[in-house]
Amino acid sequence: MFTKILIANRGEIACRVAATARRMGIATVAVYSDADAHAKHVAACDESVHIGPAPAKESYLCADKIIAAALATGAQAIHPGYGFLSENAGFAQACADAGLVFIGPPASAIDAMGSKSAAKALMEKAAVPLVPGYHGERQESDFLRAEADRIGYPVLLKASAGGGGKGMRVVERSEDFEAALASCKREAISSFGDDRVLVEKYLTRPRHIEIQVFADGHGHCVYLFERDCSVQRRHQKVLEEAPAPGMHPDRRAAMGEAAVAAARAVGYVGAGTVEFIANQDGSFYFMEMNTRLQVEHPVTEMITGLDLVEWQLRVAAGETLPLKQEQLRLHGHAIEARIYAENPEKGFLPSIGTLTRMRSAPAVEFTLAAPGATQPAAVRIDAGVREGDAISPFYDPMIAKLIVWGEDRDAALRNMARALAQYQVVGLATNIGFLQRLIAGQAFATADLDTGLIERHRETLFPTPARPTTETLALASAALLQQEKRGQANNDPWAQTSGWRLNMPLRRTLSFEDESGHSSVTIDYAGDGQHWQLQVDGSTHTLALHESDTESLLINLDGRTLRAHVAREGQWLHLFDGRSQHSLRYLDPMAHAGHAEAEGGRLTAPMPGKIVALLVEQGASVAQGTPLLIMEAMKMEHTIAAPSAGTVEALRYAVGDQVAEGAQLLDFKAA
């Protein structure tokens, strides 16, 4: 077994690998960019090496720097994690050439599966079912459009070298093909350095089911059951679970055997995932093989009691697989939710900022019982950031992976709902509220799954913002009153906040706003500093405040006890009541109003990025919703559209220009 390994990655996967290595007594080396000098994964390892500036192409994608760091620190092997260089055949070969073990498949297997087109040709020879489509080398636009016309719409364009949902477009009509192809190729060349695409028939209401395979260097290969990853947005997974709901044992065996056949066809070694698209009728087709550990591998670990990173290390060190196929058992049900810094209500736009507060459900650090043991922990959190850390524009905005286990799917769902409700994140937007609505929705709760679930249930998943309840407004008001009580000076009559007045009690109005609009609460002070009368929407309520600590709030509203955790961020009050988060902006009458950030006719960059396409010319008259330009940020394309009918008076940037968050992109005059 190795005595020291280098982890060529960052974030939660680097922390995850380091945890298993520590348990096995293997020393670890972290690598880090300028942006990650104080990151959690650096602290999780025994030593660390700086490898360059923040952009990944100057640090985490620099194979020569990573190999030099491994050699300089005496590491014997390199674990690539996922993303970055994990599926780069050239990197795997460079490791071997340098005398280092690449903890993953051989370069030949990565190369074989790295091109989706070549992989599908191999799978056809191995008798693995394929989706109808064109997987060849010809890339002329007219030819690809003709192939799409032949296959029949809708079709799916996919980057041949892609993964992670990047470089994928659904095309509904022939006349939309060229624009979709151009966008797909731009994203593909940016993300993978290769703009080749393939065209496939887009199946309606398919499920995304993948099989975890594992092979050693001694000819053994097994499948560790399946994961259902159907719940996606922008072709990126949101929720994953194992086993797949409704999976019949015969179908599981057929898919598992097809996955093993796919792995054997390329001489696979190590952990890999064979992804299938499955029809509701039970038929399934090969999509691709990911030649690495998957983001969602924890759900497989939770139902098998196995540590897949430990298996990776043992296989890379030349050992045989710890178990045979007939020895593998699945137990219970596991679900994983990806907690992201993003705004679902704004097209899942990534959010950048500092995690000024991050609290979660009680969970265990990554630990698993020995193979064959029964119940694992009910809640597991794999995180690569801590409270106080920043989510930067340079890398994927994942905050954590929340994984829960239950004796059955219903128990796992209850554990997930409870764990999500206990999350408290302040400092940036997150998808936690969206995830809560998603798992509570009838479709997911009843396992009516397919890759279009989110779009199909958009109305319930993205509801019109509701006005805050009386309970929420009472808690927000009490939070302000409590802060005033704590801030008053002792024995100073001019600093008292009891509301005492000479001839009548004080009446005061507190104003708040959120995405639903403006709300106000009128407060009549009783004079004792503990009781108040609240007027909300014409109704009167009695409020009593109980003392608590600086982060907790306990009140009595009309005889009912309410509790919440409170975090104040400037004028914003964030209330966590054990079920959900409510954020209200307090409109302090003593604060300066300031100036509105947005001006009429101004369209600004939602985040730092690069201009990749200008879709209109200066002077163009456009209708509302017309795409004006395309930005690339965090490896995703974002289209800036006209807010109304009007005229483009000036374009301030050219294609290729980098722009800062909030930069004015163009001058626009509304009609």
Coordinates of C-alpha atoms in Angstrom, one line a residue, residues 1 32-33 148 181 200 232 325 330 353 375 407 530 559:
M1 CA 0.0 0.0 0.0
Y32 CA -3.8 24.8 -4.1
S33 CA -4.1 27.9 -6.2
A148 CA -30.6 15.7 -37.1
L181 CA -24.9 24.1 -32.6
E200 CA -28.7 11.9 -30.7
Q232 CA -31.6 17.4 -13.4
Q325 CA -20.3 -10.0 -7.2
L330 CA -27.6 -3.5 -0.8
G353 CA -19.7 35.7 -1.8
Q375 CA -27.0 0.7 9.4
E407 CA -34.4 1.8 6.0
Q530 CA -41.4 42.8 27.3
G559 CA -50.4 32.4 23.3

